[in-house]
Amino acid sequence: MEAGLFTANNVWMMVCTALVFFMHLGFSFLEIGLTRQKNTVNILFKNVFIICVGLLLYYIGGFNLMYPGFEDGDMGIFKFAGFGIAAPEGGMTPEYADGGYTWWTDFLFQGMFAATAATIVSGAVAERVKLGGFMIFTIIYVGLVYPIVGAWKWGGGWLDGLGFYDFAGSTLVHSVGGWAALIAIYLLGARKGKFGEDGKPKAIPGHNLPLAAAGVLILWLGWFGFNGGSVLSADPELTSLVLVTTCLAAASGGVAAFVTSLIKYKNYDLTMFLNGILGGLVGITAGADQMSPDEAVIIGLLAGIIVVFGIALIDKLKLDDPVGAVAVHLICGIWGTLAVGIFGQLAGMDQFLVQLAGVGAAAAFCSLTAFIILFAVKKTVGLRVSEQEELEGLDIHEHGMDAYADFRMNQH
């Protein structure tokens, strides 16, 4: 491979790494925008914690747990290549990764993905989770659970051998976070005032919808790196196709969600519009390189409809998800993974059943491990803040500060 092509590939991958990093700002804006003013500092603290600790955990052992070098004869379930990181021989040359990027770029790009799974949980548990308990959960889940599941496919493990396909992580990132979010909100319980005495859900409006909208648009931009970088080179044909399918699914997801919401609730709901965009993005992520533009639009449209009914289902189950994380990341993640067996170049019943097996494996492992970690946290340091802390806001109780110092009187 010529040096210029190798350099171009590596530069594109580093740009994508930066775009995926930028998604953490998008998640932060979305979460604070859809929740109340009195918990803003708390949510920002969690998001900053996740990216810092996620990267360090990936350096300490996560990367070597996710890419352990399975060999013939290995079961492909668990293997560990040791603590710390060091570039292998030839890691900076075109001999590494088919000349797509260097070993260091590989580590950093994958490390950016690792923290995303915990960020998904952060939004779902907002406004009532104990910071200490959440941090313990994050360390174990990002440090161990995420890389083990990732190794099953991206690390050449048993799901990869089965033929399971997940291009950029509808299951391996979004559903891994989504299953943990579902278990967490079940164990936590709903925020005070979310459900009336009759059991019907009540809206708890977010304090800053402009920030929520900015967050979603930043996430959409970040997905250019999330999916575009998952080509693992700057291949012009494949990269451009992936960006087209990603954008069309996002757009159709947004339109489908706001139209479905309009028909169902008789109003133009911005939050449904925003979550529909995210649902479309999550839905296309498993097969962005396999789909035609037409198929991407269909996948996005169905994801947008799924988001609206998914959010209604979560409410009906008396679960409280302030940002719609379970509907967006878990339910649309499952849809996107199964869509690989229905649409695109891999479509067929055999592939669909393999995709279903992958969804089931992630569901079983992630739900079980999330439950064990969160239940242990609940019984030891505690998972939920006191009623008074929740009422007055986590910012003042856990951080001793306000996000907007001049507006304390208006925060309820």
Short mmCIF file of C-alpha atoms in Angstrom, two decimals:
data_model
loop_
_atom_site.label_atom_id
_atom_site.label_comp_id
_atom_site.label_asym_id
_atom_site.label_seq_id
_atom_site.Cartn_x
_atom_site.Cartn_y
_atom_site.Cartn_z
CA MET A 1 0.00 0.00 0.00
CA GLU A 2 1.27 3.46 -0.87
CA ALA A 3 2.14 5.77 2.03
CA GLY A 4 -0.35 8.45 0.90
CA LEU A 5 -3.32 6.09 1.07
CA PHE A 6 -2.26 4.76 4.47
CA THR A 7 -1.98 8.34 5.77
CA ALA A 8 -5.37 9.32 4.29
CA ASN A 9 -7.03 6.29 5.92
CA ASN A 10 -5.47 7.05 9.27
CA VAL A 11 -6.37 10.75 9.15
CA TRP A 12 -10.01 9.89 8.35
CA MET A 13 -10.10 7.49 11.31
CA MET A 14 -8.70 10.16 13.63
CA VAL A 15 -11.32 12.65 12.41
CA CYS A 16 -13.99 10.02 13.14
CA THR A 17 -12.50 9.49 16.60
CA ALA A 18 -12.89 13.22 17.25
CA LEU A 19 -16.51 13.13 16.01
CA VAL A 20 -17.38 10.21 18.33
CA PHE A 21 -15.76 12.13 21.21
CA PHE A 22 -17.96 15.12 20.30
CA MET A 23 -21.03 12.89 20.80
CA HIS A 24 -20.44 13.07 24.55
CA LEU A 25 -21.28 16.78 24.40
CA GLY A 26 -24.42 15.86 22.45
CA PHE A 27 -25.48 13.32 25.09
CA SER A 28 -24.79 15.88 27.83
CA PHE A 29 -26.90 18.59 26.16
CA LEU A 30 -29.74 16.17 25.42
CA GLU A 31 -29.87 14.86 28.99
CA ILE A 32 -29.76 18.24 30.72
CA GLY A 33 -32.24 19.70 28.24
CA LEU A 34 -34.85 17.00 28.90
CA THR A 35 -34.51 17.13 32.70
CA ARG A 36 -35.01 19.78 35.36
CA GLN A 37 -32.70 22.66 36.08
CA LYS A 38 -31.93 21.52 39.63
CA ASN A 39 -30.11 18.37 38.39
CA THR A 40 -28.00 19.88 35.62
CA VAL A 41 -24.62 19.86 37.38
CA ASN A 42 -25.20 16.25 38.44
CA ILE A 43 -25.85 15.09 34.86
CA LEU A 44 -22.85 17.00 33.51
CA PHE A 45 -20.64 15.54 36.24
CA LYS A 46 -21.72 12.00 35.30
CA ASN A 47 -21.05 12.57 31.60
CA VAL A 48 -17.59 14.01 32.22
CA PHE A 49 -16.84 11.15 34.62
CA ILE A 50 -17.91 8.56 32.04
CA ILE A 51 -15.56 9.76 29.29
CA CYS A 52 -12.57 10.19 31.60
CA VAL A 53 -12.95 6.89 33.43
CA GLY A 54 -14.08 5.05 30.28
CA LEU A 55 -10.85 5.90 28.49
CA LEU A 56 -8.70 4.96 31.48
CA LEU A 57 -10.51 1.64 31.92
CA TYR A 58 -10.08 0.88 28.24
CA TYR A 59 -6.35 1.60 28.61
CA ILE A 60 -6.01 -0.51 31.76
CA GLY A 61 -7.67 -3.63 30.38
CA GLY A 62 -10.79 -3.00 28.30
CA PHE A 63 -9.06 -2.93 24.92
CA ASN A 64 -7.22 -6.20 25.62
CA LEU A 65 -10.44 -7.77 26.88
CA MET A 66 -12.31 -6.74 23.73
CA TYR A 67 -9.53 -7.66 21.28
CA PRO A 68 -7.78 -10.53 23.09
CA GLY A 69 -6.64 -12.41 19.97
CA PHE A 70 -8.92 -15.45 19.96
CA GLU A 71 -7.25 -18.44 18.30
CA ASP A 72 -8.59 -21.56 16.61
CA GLY A 73 -9.97 -23.84 19.28
CA ASP A 74 -10.92 -21.00 21.64
CA MET A 75 -14.58 -20.93 22.64
CA GLY A 76 -14.63 -17.23 21.78
CA ILE A 77 -16.42 -16.17 24.96
CA PHE A 78 -13.71 -14.78 27.23
CA LYS A 79 -10.00 -14.13 26.90
CA PHE A 80 -7.71 -11.43 28.24
CA ALA A 81 -4.52 -10.23 26.56
CA GLY A 82 -3.11 -8.51 29.66
CA PHE A 83 -3.08 -5.13 31.38
CA GLY A 84 -1.98 -1.88 29.75
CA ILE A 85 -1.40 -1.05 26.12
CA ALA A 86 1.66 -1.28 23.92
CA ALA A 87 1.74 -1.16 20.14
CA PRO A 88 2.63 -4.53 18.61
CA GLU A 89 5.40 -4.94 16.06
CA GLY A 90 4.27 -3.42 12.78
CA GLY A 91 1.45 -1.56 14.52
CA MET A 92 2.37 1.74 12.88
CA THR A 93 2.69 0.34 9.35
CA PRO A 94 0.24 -0.55 6.55
CA GLU A 95 0.69 -4.18 7.59
CA TYR A 96 -1.59 -3.43 10.57
CA ALA A 97 -5.37 -3.55 9.93
CA ASP A 98 -4.99 -3.75 6.13
CA GLY A 99 -3.52 -0.27 6.11
CA GLY A 100 -6.71 1.29 7.46
CA TYR A 101 -5.11 2.95 10.46
CA THR A 102 -2.35 2.55 13.04
CA TRP A 103 -2.63 0.58 16.25
CA TRP A 104 -2.80 3.79 18.34
CA THR A 105 -5.68 5.11 16.23
CA ASP A 106 -7.39 1.73 16.65
CA PHE A 107 -7.16 1.98 20.44
CA LEU A 108 -8.47 5.54 20.61
CA PHE A 109 -11.34 5.03 18.16
CA GLN A 110 -12.56 1.94 20.01
CA GLY A 111 -12.04 3.66 23.37
CA MET A 112 -14.46 6.43 22.36
CA PHE A 113 -17.15 3.81 21.76
CA ALA A 114 -16.59 2.18 25.14
CA ALA A 115 -17.85 5.09 27.20
CA THR A 116 -21.04 5.49 25.16
CA ALA A 117 -22.75 2.45 26.72
CA ALA A 118 -22.67 4.04 30.20
CA THR A 119 -23.78 7.42 28.84
CA ILE A 120 -27.00 5.77 27.65
CA VAL A 121 -27.67 4.63 31.23
CA SER A 122 -26.88 8.09 32.61
CA GLY A 123 -29.88 9.66 30.88
CA ALA A 124 -32.33 6.95 31.93
CA VAL A 125 -31.45 7.18 35.64
CA ALA A 126 -31.26 10.99 35.74
CA GLU A 127 -32.68 13.02 38.63
CA ARG A 128 -32.73 10.27 41.28
CA VAL A 129 -29.61 8.11 41.13
CA LYS A 130 -26.91 8.37 43.79
CA LEU A 131 -23.72 9.62 42.19
CA GLY A 132 -21.46 7.21 44.10
CA GLY A 133 -23.60 4.21 43.15
CA PHE A 134 -23.70 5.27 39.52
CA MET A 135 -19.92 5.67 39.41
CA ILE A 136 -19.36 2.16 40.81
CA PHE A 137 -21.77 0.72 38.25
CA THR A 138 -20.06 2.60 35.40
CA ILE A 139 -16.59 1.35 36.35
CA ILE A 140 -17.68 -2.30 36.37
CA TYR A 141 -19.99 -2.14 33.35
CA VAL A 142 -17.65 -0.19 31.06
CA GLY A 143 -14.56 -1.96 32.38
CA LEU A 144 -15.85 -5.52 32.07
CA VAL A 145 -19.29 -6.06 30.55
CA TYR A 146 -19.01 -3.88 27.44
CA PRO A 147 -15.64 -5.27 26.26
CA ILE A 148 -16.66 -8.89 26.89
CA VAL A 149 -19.78 -8.53 24.70
CA GLY A 150 -17.76 -6.56 22.13
CA ALA A 151 -15.21 -9.38 21.95
CA TRP A 152 -17.94 -11.82 20.94
CA LYS A 153 -18.28 -10.07 17.57
CA TRP A 154 -15.70 -7.35 16.96
CA GLY A 155 -12.95 -9.25 18.77
CA GLY A 156 -13.50 -12.35 16.62
CA GLY A 157 -15.42 -14.30 19.26
CA TRP A 158 -18.27 -16.82 19.07
CA LEU A 159 -20.91 -14.47 17.63
CA ASP A 160 -18.53 -13.55 14.83
CA GLY A 161 -18.03 -17.24 14.11
CA LEU A 162 -21.80 -17.66 14.01
CA GLY A 163 -22.05 -14.99 11.30
CA PHE A 164 -23.70 -12.32 13.46
CA TYR A 165 -23.46 -8.87 11.87
CA ASP A 166 -23.34 -5.54 13.68
CA PHE A 167 -21.53 -2.91 11.62
CA ALA A 168 -21.22 -0.13 14.20
CA GLY A 169 -23.05 -1.26 17.30
CA SER A 170 -26.88 -1.31 17.27
CA THR A 171 -26.48 -4.24 19.68
CA LEU A 172 -22.86 -4.07 20.82
CA VAL A 173 -23.09 -0.42 21.94
CA HIS A 174 -26.71 0.75 22.02
CA SER A 175 -28.45 -2.38 23.28
CA VAL A 176 -25.63 -3.07 25.74
CA GLY A 177 -26.36 0.34 27.24
CA GLY A 178 -30.11 -0.06 26.76
CA TRP A 179 -30.42 -3.32 28.71
CA ALA A 180 -28.53 -1.77 31.62
CA ALA A 181 -30.76 1.31 31.44
CA LEU A 182 -33.89 -0.87 31.59
CA ILE A 183 -32.66 -2.81 34.61
CA ALA A 184 -31.53 0.41 36.32
CA ILE A 185 -34.86 2.23 36.00
CA TYR A 186 -36.67 -0.90 37.20
CA LEU A 187 -34.52 -1.09 40.35
CA LEU A 188 -34.54 2.66 40.93
CA GLY A 189 -38.23 3.36 40.65
CA ALA A 190 -39.88 6.42 39.17
CA ARG A 191 -39.19 10.05 40.07
CA LYS A 192 -41.61 11.61 42.56
CA GLY A 193 -44.60 12.99 40.71
CA LYS A 194 -44.06 10.99 37.52
CA PHE A 195 -47.13 8.80 38.08
CA GLY A 196 -50.37 10.05 39.64
CA GLU A 197 -52.43 8.16 42.22
CA ASP A 198 -54.39 6.66 39.33
CA GLY A 199 -51.11 5.32 37.95
CA LYS A 200 -51.22 7.50 34.85
CA PRO A 201 -47.95 9.12 33.76
CA LYS A 202 -47.52 12.86 34.10
CA ALA A 203 -45.14 14.90 32.01
CA ILE A 204 -42.14 16.32 33.90
CA PRO A 205 -40.98 18.91 31.36
CA GLY A 206 -37.31 19.40 30.64
CA HIS A 207 -35.92 22.82 31.50
CA ASN A 208 -34.14 23.63 28.23
CA LEU A 209 -35.44 22.28 24.93
CA PRO A 210 -33.02 24.41 22.86
CA LEU A 211 -30.15 22.52 24.53
CA ALA A 212 -31.91 19.19 23.90
CA ALA A 213 -32.28 20.05 20.21
CA ALA A 214 -28.63 21.12 20.03
CA GLY A 215 -27.67 17.82 21.68
CA VAL A 216 -29.50 15.75 19.07
CA LEU A 217 -28.01 17.69 16.16
CA ILE A 218 -24.53 17.24 17.68
CA LEU A 219 -25.22 13.51 18.05
CA TRP A 220 -26.29 13.32 14.41
CA LEU A 221 -23.05 15.03 13.43
CA GLY A 222 -21.10 12.65 15.69
CA TRP A 223 -22.72 9.68 13.94
CA PHE A 224 -20.75 10.64 10.81
CA GLY A 225 -17.76 9.39 12.81
CA PHE A 226 -19.59 6.63 14.68
CA ASN A 227 -20.78 4.93 11.47
CA GLY A 228 -18.35 6.53 9.00
CA GLY A 229 -15.36 5.43 11.06
CA SER A 230 -16.70 1.90 11.35
CA VAL A 231 -15.72 1.38 7.71
CA LEU A 232 -12.24 1.24 9.33
CA SER A 233 -10.63 3.07 6.41
CA ALA A 234 -11.31 6.05 4.13
CA ASP A 235 -12.63 3.77 1.38
CA PRO A 236 -14.46 6.36 -0.78
CA GLU A 237 -17.31 4.14 -2.02
CA LEU A 238 -18.19 2.53 1.30
CA THR A 239 -17.67 5.61 3.45
CA SER A 240 -19.92 7.77 1.29
CA LEU A 241 -22.64 5.08 1.18
CA VAL A 242 -22.55 4.74 4.96
CA LEU A 243 -22.93 8.49 5.48
CA VAL A 244 -25.88 8.60 3.05
CA THR A 245 -27.72 5.66 4.69
CA THR A 246 -27.01 7.09 8.15
CA CYS A 247 -28.41 10.53 7.26
CA LEU A 248 -31.48 9.22 5.44
CA ALA A 249 -32.39 6.93 8.34
CA ALA A 250 -32.03 9.83 10.79
CA ALA A 251 -34.23 12.10 8.68
CA SER A 252 -36.93 9.50 8.09
CA GLY A 253 -36.85 8.48 11.77
CA GLY A 254 -37.50 12.05 12.83
CA VAL A 255 -40.36 12.57 10.36
CA ALA A 256 -42.00 9.24 11.23
CA ALA A 257 -41.83 9.98 14.96
CA PHE A 258 -43.36 13.44 14.77
CA VAL A 259 -46.14 12.30 12.40
CA THR A 260 -46.91 9.24 14.55
CA SER A 261 -46.91 11.43 17.65
CA LEU A 262 -49.18 13.98 15.92
CA ILE A 263 -51.70 11.26 15.04
CA LYS A 264 -51.50 9.67 18.52
CA TYR A 265 -51.35 12.77 20.73
CA LYS A 266 -52.67 15.58 18.46
CA ASN A 267 -49.66 17.88 18.90
CA TYR A 268 -46.33 18.61 17.26
CA ASP A 269 -44.01 17.19 19.91
CA LEU A 270 -40.41 18.37 19.53
CA THR A 271 -39.06 15.75 21.98
CA MET A 272 -40.63 12.94 19.93
CA PHE A 273 -39.15 14.48 16.77
CA LEU A 274 -35.70 14.55 18.37
CA ASN A 275 -35.92 11.01 19.73
CA GLY A 276 -37.18 9.81 16.33
CA ILE A 277 -33.98 11.13 14.74
CA LEU A 278 -31.93 9.23 17.32
CA GLY A 279 -34.05 6.10 16.83
CA GLY A 280 -33.36 6.23 13.09
CA LEU A 281 -29.65 6.61 13.75
CA VAL A 282 -29.57 3.69 16.19
CA GLY A 283 -31.65 1.58 13.79
CA ILE A 284 -29.33 2.02 10.80
CA THR A 285 -26.14 1.50 12.81
CA ALA A 286 -26.09 -2.32 12.58
CA GLY A 287 -26.28 -2.41 8.79
CA ALA A 288 -25.33 1.05 7.49
CA ASP A 289 -22.85 -0.44 5.01
CA GLN A 290 -25.29 -3.12 3.81
CA MET A 291 -28.34 -1.02 2.94
CA SER A 292 -29.48 0.88 -0.14
CA PRO A 293 -30.80 4.42 0.40
CA ASP A 294 -34.39 3.11 -0.02
CA GLU A 295 -33.85 0.48 2.67
CA ALA A 296 -32.25 3.05 4.98
CA VAL A 297 -35.36 5.24 4.70
CA ILE A 298 -37.64 2.28 5.52
CA ILE A 299 -35.48 1.26 8.52
CA GLY A 300 -35.54 4.86 9.78
CA LEU A 301 -39.30 5.25 9.27
CA LEU A 302 -40.02 2.10 11.26
CA ALA A 303 -37.55 3.15 13.97
CA GLY A 304 -39.35 6.51 14.31
CA ILE A 305 -42.70 4.78 14.77
CA ILE A 306 -41.11 2.33 17.23
CA VAL A 307 -39.77 5.22 19.35
CA VAL A 308 -43.24 6.74 19.90
CA PHE A 309 -44.83 3.42 20.87
CA GLY A 310 -41.73 2.39 22.83
CA ILE A 311 -41.90 5.49 25.02
CA ALA A 312 -45.64 4.86 25.57
CA LEU A 313 -44.88 1.24 26.52
CA ILE A 314 -42.24 2.28 29.09
CA ASP A 315 -44.82 4.64 30.66
CA LYS A 316 -47.44 1.88 30.67
CA LEU A 317 -45.04 -0.41 32.52
CA LYS A 318 -44.71 2.33 35.20
CA LEU A 319 -41.04 2.77 34.38
CA ASP A 320 -39.58 6.28 34.36
CA ASP A 321 -37.08 7.10 31.63
CA PRO A 322 -36.64 10.90 31.52
CA VAL A 323 -34.91 10.99 28.13
CA GLY A 324 -36.44 8.00 26.32
CA ALA A 325 -33.15 6.08 26.36
CA VAL A 326 -34.71 2.61 26.50
CA ALA A 327 -37.00 3.22 23.51
CA VAL A 328 -34.23 4.83 21.47
CA HIS A 329 -31.18 2.73 22.28
CA LEU A 330 -32.60 -0.64 23.34
CA ILE A 331 -35.76 -1.09 21.30
CA CYS A 332 -34.42 0.61 18.15
CA GLY A 333 -31.10 -1.18 18.70
CA ILE A 334 -32.92 -4.51 18.58
CA TRP A 335 -34.87 -3.40 15.52
CA GLY A 336 -31.72 -2.28 13.70
CA THR A 337 -29.94 -5.54 14.46
CA LEU A 338 -32.85 -7.65 13.18
CA ALA A 339 -33.21 -5.38 10.12
CA VAL A 340 -29.86 -6.73 8.86
CA GLY A 341 -31.61 -10.07 8.33
CA ILE A 342 -34.61 -8.42 6.59
CA PHE A 343 -33.00 -5.79 4.33
CA GLY A 344 -29.73 -5.27 2.52
CA GLN A 345 -27.08 -7.59 1.16
CA LEU A 346 -27.29 -10.13 3.99
CA ALA A 347 -31.11 -10.49 4.07
CA GLY A 348 -32.46 -14.00 4.57
CA MET A 349 -34.04 -16.23 7.20
CA ASP A 350 -30.72 -17.78 8.22
CA GLN A 351 -29.18 -14.36 8.82
CA PHE A 352 -32.30 -13.17 10.64
CA LEU A 353 -32.08 -16.11 13.05
CA VAL A 354 -28.37 -15.42 13.65
CA GLN A 355 -29.21 -11.76 14.34
CA LEU A 356 -31.93 -12.90 16.75
CA ALA A 357 -29.44 -15.13 18.54
CA GLY A 358 -27.06 -12.16 18.94
CA VAL A 359 -29.85 -9.99 20.35
CA GLY A 360 -30.78 -12.78 22.78
CA ALA A 361 -27.19 -13.33 23.91
CA ALA A 362 -26.67 -9.62 24.60
CA ALA A 363 -30.03 -9.43 26.38
CA ALA A 364 -29.27 -12.35 28.68
CA PHE A 365 -25.69 -11.37 29.53
CA CYS A 366 -26.22 -7.61 29.87
CA SER A 367 -29.46 -7.85 31.84
CA LEU A 368 -28.01 -10.40 34.23
CA THR A 369 -24.72 -8.58 34.82
CA ALA A 370 -26.43 -5.16 35.11
CA PHE A 371 -28.87 -6.61 37.65
CA ILE A 372 -26.10 -8.19 39.73
CA ILE A 373 -24.01 -4.98 39.76
CA LEU A 374 -26.93 -2.62 40.43
CA PHE A 375 -28.55 -4.87 43.04
CA ALA A 376 -25.23 -5.15 44.88
CA VAL A 377 -24.85 -1.34 44.74
CA LYS A 378 -28.42 -0.90 46.00
CA LYS A 379 -27.78 -3.17 48.99
CA THR A 380 -24.43 -1.58 49.90
CA VAL A 381 -23.86 2.10 49.10
CA GLY A 382 -27.42 2.64 47.90
CA LEU A 383 -28.80 3.43 44.46
CA ARG A 384 -31.31 6.20 45.05
CA VAL A 385 -31.05 9.56 46.78
CA SER A 386 -33.39 10.51 49.64
CA GLU A 387 -36.79 12.07 48.96
CA GLN A 388 -35.59 15.43 50.25
CA GLU A 389 -32.50 15.38 48.00
CA GLU A 390 -34.64 14.50 45.01
CA LEU A 391 -37.11 17.28 45.81
CA GLU A 392 -34.48 19.97 46.31
CA GLY A 393 -32.24 18.78 43.49
CA LEU A 394 -29.05 16.76 43.26
CA ASP A 395 -26.95 19.77 42.29
CA ILE A 396 -27.17 21.45 45.66
CA HIS A 397 -27.02 18.21 47.69
CA GLU A 398 -24.33 16.22 45.91
CA HIS A 399 -22.28 19.07 44.43
CA GLY A 400 -23.03 22.13 46.55
CA MET A 401 -23.52 24.29 43.47
CA ASP A 402 -26.04 25.39 40.85
CA ALA A 403 -25.74 25.23 37.07
CA TYR A 404 -27.39 28.63 36.83
CA ALA A 405 -26.39 30.49 39.97
CA ASP A 406 -28.82 33.39 39.53
CA PHE A 407 -31.92 31.30 39.00
CA ARG A 408 -32.24 29.17 42.11
CA MET A 409 -35.77 30.45 42.76
CA ASN A 410 -37.04 29.20 39.39
CA GLN A 411 -35.69 25.68 39.42
CA HIS A 412 -38.80 23.79 40.50
#
